[in-house]
PDB file of C-alpha atoms in Angstrom:
ATOM      1  CA  MET A1181      31.830 -80.777  23.681  1.00 49.00           C
ATOM      2  CA  ASN A1182      32.262 -84.239  22.343  1.00 52.00           C
ATOM      3  CA  SER A1183      31.945 -84.409  18.546  1.00 53.00           C
ATOM      4  CA  SER A1184      30.473 -87.904  18.845  1.00 64.00           C
ATOM      5  CA  ASN A1185      27.539 -86.429  20.770  1.00 77.00           C
ATOM      6  CA  PRO A1186      24.646 -86.018  18.253  1.00 74.00           C
ATOM      7  CA  ARG A1187      23.284 -82.979  20.065  1.00 77.00           C
ATOM      8  CA  ALA A1188      26.661 -81.218  20.000  1.00 70.00           C
ATOM      9  CA  LEU A1189      27.075 -82.037  16.305  1.00 72.00           C
ATOM     10  CA  ALA A1190      23.614 -80.643  15.510  1.00 69.00           C
ATOM     11  CA  THR A1191      24.416 -77.449  17.431  1.00 71.00           C
ATOM     12  CA  LYS A1192      27.722 -76.992  15.593  1.00 73.00           C
ATOM     13  CA  THR A1193      25.994 -77.571  12.255  1.00 71.00           C
ATOM     14  CA  MET A1194      23.250 -75.034  13.074  1.00 69.00           C
ATOM     15  CA  LEU A1195      25.811 -72.431  14.126  1.00 67.00           C
ATOM     16  CA  LEU A1196      27.752 -72.959  10.913  1.00 66.00           C
ATOM     17  CA  ILE A1197      24.596 -72.613   8.794  1.00 70.00           C
ATOM     18  CA  LEU A1198      23.502 -69.469  10.681  1.00 62.00           C
ATOM     19  CA  SER A1199      26.957 -67.983  10.267  1.00 63.00           C
ATOM     20  CA  GLN A1200      26.823 -68.549   6.487  1.00 66.00           C
ATOM     21  CA  ILE A1201      23.304 -67.100   6.246  1.00 63.00           C
ATOM     22  CA  ILE A1202      24.324 -63.968   8.170  1.00 62.00           C
ATOM     23  CA  THR A1203      27.439 -63.530   6.029  1.00 57.00           C
ATOM     24  CA  THR A1204      25.449 -63.935   2.811  1.00 54.00           C
ATOM     25  CA  PHE A1205      22.682 -61.603   4.003  1.00 52.00           C
ATOM     26  CA  SER A1206      25.162 -58.921   5.052  1.00 47.00           C
ATOM     27  CA  ALA A1207      26.988 -59.035   1.740  1.00 43.00           C
ATOM     28  CA  THR A1208      23.824 -58.733  -0.338  1.00 41.00           C
ATOM     29  CA  SER A1209      22.098 -56.123   1.815  1.00 42.00           C
ATOM     30  CA  PHE A1210      25.024 -53.703   1.588  1.00 43.00           C
ATOM     31  CA  ALA A1211      25.959 -54.423  -2.022  1.00 42.00           C
ATOM     32  CA  SER A1212      23.267 -52.096  -3.368  1.00 44.00           C
ATOM     33  CA  SER A1213      24.647 -49.106  -1.485  1.00 49.00           C
ATOM     34  CA  ALA A1214      28.354 -49.903  -1.663  1.00 47.00           C
ATOM     35  CA  PRO A1215      30.560 -47.237  -3.202  1.00 48.00           C
ATOM     36  CA  ASP A1216      31.538 -47.700  -6.811  1.00 45.00           C
ATOM     37  CA  LYS A1217      34.698 -46.484  -8.525  1.00 45.00           C
ATOM     38  CA  THR A1218      33.626 -42.838  -8.186  1.00 58.00           C
ATOM     39  CA  GLY A1219      33.455 -43.199  -4.419  1.00 71.00           C
ATOM     40  CA  TYR A1220      29.745 -42.727  -3.738  1.00 79.00           C
ATOM     41  CA  SER A1221      26.873 -45.115  -3.206  1.00 85.00           C
ATOM     42  CA  THR A1222      25.323 -46.861  -6.190  1.00 87.00           C
ATOM     43  CA  LYS A1223      21.864 -45.974  -4.865  1.00 90.00           C
ATOM     44  CA  TYR A1224      22.523 -42.602  -6.535  1.00 93.00           C
ATOM     45  CA  LYS A1225      22.697 -41.860 -10.235  1.00 93.00           C
ATOM     46  CA  GLN A1226      26.286 -42.421 -11.342  1.00 92.00           C
ATOM     47  CA  PHE A1227      28.413 -39.963 -13.270  1.00 91.00           C
ATOM     48  CA  ASP A1228      31.864 -40.406 -14.708  1.00 89.00           C
ATOM     49  CA  ALA A1229      34.437 -38.526 -12.709  1.00 89.00           C
ATOM     50  CA  PRO A1230      35.458 -35.324 -14.477  1.00 91.00           C
ATOM     51  CA  SER A1231      38.738 -35.535 -16.349  1.00 90.00           C
ATOM     52  CA  GLU A1232      39.905 -32.312 -14.678  1.00 92.00           C
ATOM     53  CA  ARG A1233      38.724 -30.378 -11.626  1.00 93.00           C
ATOM     54  CA  VAL A1234      37.274 -27.310 -13.290  1.00 96.00           C
ATOM     55  CA  PRO A1235      34.357 -25.735 -11.451  1.00 97.00           C
ATOM     56  CA  LYS A1236      31.059 -25.470 -13.329  1.00 97.00           C
ATOM     57  CA  TYR A1237      28.180 -23.223 -12.259  1.00 97.00           C
ATOM     58  CA  PHE A1238      24.388 -23.255 -12.198  1.00 97.00           C
ATOM     59  CA  SER A1239      22.788 -19.801 -11.934  1.00 98.00           C
ATOM     60  CA  MET A1240      19.571 -18.878 -10.208  1.00 96.00           C
ATOM     61  CA  GLU A1241      19.050 -15.180 -10.687  1.00 91.00           C
ATOM     62  CA  LYS A1242      16.565 -12.644  -9.419  1.00 93.00           C
ATOM     63  CA  ILE A1243      14.995 -14.513  -6.538  1.00 97.00           C
ATOM     64  CA  VAL A1244      12.903 -11.916  -4.725  1.00 97.00           C
ATOM     65  CA  VAL A1245      10.657 -12.759  -1.772  1.00 97.00           C
ATOM     66  CA  ASN A1246       8.763 -11.030   1.013  1.00 96.00           C
ATOM     67  CA  PHE A1247      10.473 -12.021   4.232  1.00 96.00           C
ATOM     68  CA  ARG A1248      10.290 -11.306   7.951  1.00 94.00           C
ATOM     69  CA  GLY A1249      11.855  -7.873   7.736  1.00 94.00           C
ATOM     70  CA  GLU A1250      10.786  -6.909  11.243  1.00 95.00           C
ATOM     71  CA  GLY A1251       9.737  -3.427  10.081  1.00 94.00           C
ATOM     72  CA  LYS A1252      13.162  -2.631   8.608  1.00 94.00           C
ATOM     73  CA  ALA A1253      12.827  -4.307   5.219  1.00 95.00           C
ATOM     74  CA  LYS A1254      10.108  -5.948   3.145  1.00 95.00           C
ATOM     75  CA  PHE A1255      11.974  -7.735   0.402  1.00 96.00           C
ATOM     76  CA  LEU A1256      14.954 -10.033   0.184  1.00 97.00           C
ATOM     77  CA  ALA A1257      16.599 -10.339  -3.233  1.00 97.00           C
ATOM     78  CA  ILE A1258      19.395 -12.761  -4.062  1.00 97.00           C
ATOM     79  CA  ASP A1259      21.202 -14.198  -7.060  1.00 97.00           C
ATOM     80  CA  LEU A1260      22.818 -17.603  -6.605  1.00 98.00           C
ATOM     81  CA  GLU A1261      25.600 -19.551  -8.277  1.00 98.00           C
ATOM     82  CA  PHE A1262      25.833 -23.255  -7.402  1.00 98.00           C
ATOM     83  CA  MET A1263      29.207 -24.883  -8.030  1.00 98.00           C
ATOM     84  CA  SER A1264      30.161 -28.471  -8.819  1.00 97.00           C
ATOM     85  CA  TYR A1265      33.107 -30.163 -10.453  1.00 97.00           C
ATOM     86  CA  TYR A1266      30.646 -32.522 -12.160  1.00 96.00           C
ATOM     87  CA  PRO A1267      29.322 -30.688 -15.233  1.00 96.00           C
ATOM     88  CA  GLN A1268      26.387 -33.115 -15.533  1.00 95.00           C
ATOM     89  CA  ILE A1269      25.050 -31.934 -12.172  1.00 96.00           C
ATOM     90  CA  VAL A1270      24.956 -28.221 -12.973  1.00 95.00           C
ATOM     91  CA  GLU A1271      24.389 -28.368 -16.728  1.00 94.00           C
ATOM     92  CA  THR A1272      21.652 -31.005 -16.841  1.00 95.00           C
ATOM     93  CA  GLU A1273      20.347 -32.336 -13.550  1.00 97.00           C
ATOM     94  CA  MET A1274      19.896 -29.036 -11.707  1.00 97.00           C
ATOM     95  CA  GLU A1275      18.295 -27.495 -14.770  1.00 97.00           C
ATOM     96  CA  HIS A1276      15.633 -30.222 -14.658  1.00 97.00           C
ATOM     97  CA  LEU A1277      15.136 -29.521 -10.956  1.00 98.00           C
ATOM     98  CA  ARG A1278      15.015 -25.710 -11.324  1.00 97.00           C
ATOM     99  CA  PRO A1279      11.309 -25.305 -10.380  1.00 97.00           C
ATOM    100  CA  ILE A1280      11.688 -27.550  -7.335  1.00 98.00           C
ATOM    101  CA  LEU A1281      14.878 -25.803  -6.238  1.00 98.00           C
ATOM    102  CA  LYS A1282      13.247 -22.385  -6.679  1.00 98.00           C
ATOM    103  CA  ASN A1283      10.244 -23.425  -4.614  1.00 97.00           C
ATOM    104  CA  ASN A1284      12.362 -24.883  -1.805  1.00 98.00           C
ATOM    105  CA  ILE A1285      14.728 -21.913  -1.699  1.00 98.00           C
ATOM    106  CA  ASP A1286      11.827 -19.426  -1.784  1.00 98.00           C
ATOM    107  CA  ARG A1287      10.293 -21.204   1.208  1.00 97.00           C
ATOM    108  CA  LEU A1288      13.586 -20.959   3.097  1.00 98.00           C
ATOM    109  CA  LEU A1289      14.010 -17.260   2.243  1.00 98.00           C
ATOM    110  CA  ARG A1290      10.460 -16.286   3.274  1.00 97.00           C
ATOM    111  CA  ASN A1291      11.195 -17.615   6.761  1.00 97.00           C
ATOM    112  CA  GLN A1292      14.353 -15.557   7.294  1.00 97.00           C
ATOM    113  CA  PHE A1293      14.489 -12.721   9.826  1.00 97.00           C
ATOM    114  CA  TYR A1294      16.114  -9.348   9.192  1.00 97.00           C
ATOM    115  CA  SER A1295      17.811  -9.429  12.601  1.00 96.00           C
ATOM    116  CA  GLN A1296      19.511 -12.748  11.742  1.00 96.00           C
ATOM    117  CA  LEU A1297      20.555 -11.774   8.216  1.00 97.00           C
ATOM    118  CA  HIS A1298      21.830  -8.332   9.228  1.00 95.00           C
ATOM    119  CA  THR A1299      24.627  -9.817  11.348  1.00 96.00           C
ATOM    120  CA  PRO A1300      28.214 -10.151  10.061  1.00 95.00           C
ATOM    121  CA  ASN A1301      27.804 -13.908   9.518  1.00 96.00           C
ATOM    122  CA  GLY A1302      24.136 -13.740   8.454  1.00 96.00           C
ATOM    123  CA  PRO A1303      24.784 -14.114   4.701  1.00 97.00           C
ATOM    124  CA  ASP A1304      27.221 -16.989   5.306  1.00 97.00           C
ATOM    125  CA  ARG A1305      24.675 -18.804   7.490  1.00 98.00           C
ATOM    126  CA  LEU A1306      22.072 -18.275   4.747  1.00 98.00           C
ATOM    127  CA  ARG A1307      24.484 -19.665   2.129  1.00 98.00           C
ATOM    128  CA  GLU A1308      24.933 -22.821   4.205  1.00 98.00           C
ATOM    129  CA  GLU A1309      21.162 -23.225   4.628  1.00 98.00           C
ATOM    130  CA  ILE A1310      20.588 -22.773   0.881  1.00 98.00           C
ATOM    131  CA  LEU A1311      23.280 -25.360   0.125  1.00 98.00           C
ATOM    132  CA  GLN A1312      21.600 -27.839   2.504  1.00 98.00           C
ATOM    133  CA  VAL A1313      18.199 -27.263   0.854  1.00 98.00           C
ATOM    134  CA  ALA A1314      19.723 -27.828  -2.605  1.00 98.00           C
ATOM    135  CA  ARG A1315      21.552 -30.973  -1.485  1.00 97.00           C
ATOM    136  CA  LYS A1316      18.376 -32.411   0.054  1.00 98.00           C
ATOM    137  CA  THR A1317      16.563 -31.753  -3.219  1.00 98.00           C
ATOM    138  CA  LEU A1318      19.279 -33.531  -5.193  1.00 97.00           C
ATOM    139  CA  GLU A1319      19.221 -36.480  -2.810  1.00 96.00           C
ATOM    140  CA  ARG A1320      15.432 -36.841  -3.111  1.00 97.00           C
ATOM    141  CA  HIS A1321      16.008 -37.230  -6.849  1.00 97.00           C
ATOM    142  CA  GLN A1322      18.718 -39.919  -6.495  1.00 96.00           C
ATOM    143  CA  LEU A1323      21.615 -37.527  -7.061  1.00 96.00           C
ATOM    144  CA  PHE A1324      24.560 -37.729  -4.681  1.00 95.00           C
ATOM    145  CA  PRO A1325      24.242 -34.484  -2.671  1.00 96.00           C
ATOM    146  CA  ASP A1326      27.965 -33.978  -2.061  1.00 95.00           C
ATOM    147  CA  LEU A1327      28.594 -33.593  -5.795  1.00 96.00           C
ATOM    148  CA  LEU A1328      27.220 -30.085  -5.263  1.00 97.00           C
ATOM    149  CA  GLU A1329      30.245 -28.367  -3.742  1.00 96.00           C
ATOM    150  CA  ASP A1330      29.068 -24.882  -2.788  1.00 97.00           C
ATOM    151  CA  VAL A1331      26.724 -21.980  -3.416  1.00 98.00           C
ATOM    152  CA  TYR A1332      27.684 -18.331  -3.757  1.00 98.00           C
ATOM    153  CA  LEU A1333      25.556 -15.223  -3.228  1.00 97.00           C
ATOM    154  CA  GLU A1334      26.147 -12.915  -6.175  1.00 96.00           C
ATOM    155  CA  ARG A1335      23.527 -10.475  -4.980  1.00 96.00           C
ATOM    156  CA  PHE A1336      22.160 -10.094  -1.468  1.00 96.00           C
ATOM    157  CA  VAL A1337      19.797  -7.170  -0.889  1.00 96.00           C
ATOM    158  CA  MET A1338      17.352  -6.498   1.917  1.00 96.00           C
ATOM    159  CA  GLN A1339      15.075  -3.553   1.157  1.00 94.00           C
TER     160      GLN A1339
END
C-alpha cells in the first residue's frame, strides 16, 4: 500500500481507531470483574484476608426431613458444620442467609434416595451436593462461593 494513496491512508486510520476502541472496550468491560488483592472478582463482596488461617465454623443443627426412603427409612436427620477461613462468611453472612440455606438444603435432602445414601460413598456424595447448594446460595448473594471451604456431617441418620 502506498501511504500517499488517500484510500490506503483512510483504511489505516480506521484500523488504528478500531484497534484503540477494542482495546479500550476490553479493558473497561473486564475491569469490573478483575481480581483484587484478595484474589477474587470485585463483583463479589470483598473481605480482608484473614491474618491467620484458622478455620471458623457455621452450624446448622437438627435438620430432619422426610425423604425417599424406599420403604427402608422415612426420615433423614443431619447436623452440618460449614467451614471457612474467612470469619466474616461464617459469623455474619451465612447467619443472615440461614433461612435460605435451610430451605435449599431441605429441598436437596427431600430428593435423596435411601439406596444412594446407604452406599459407602453416599454420605460423601451428599456432603459435596450440600456444599454446592451452599456455594450457589452465597454466589446469588454476591459472596464469593469458594470462600466457603467445606461442609462436615456431624450427624447422619436414616430412620
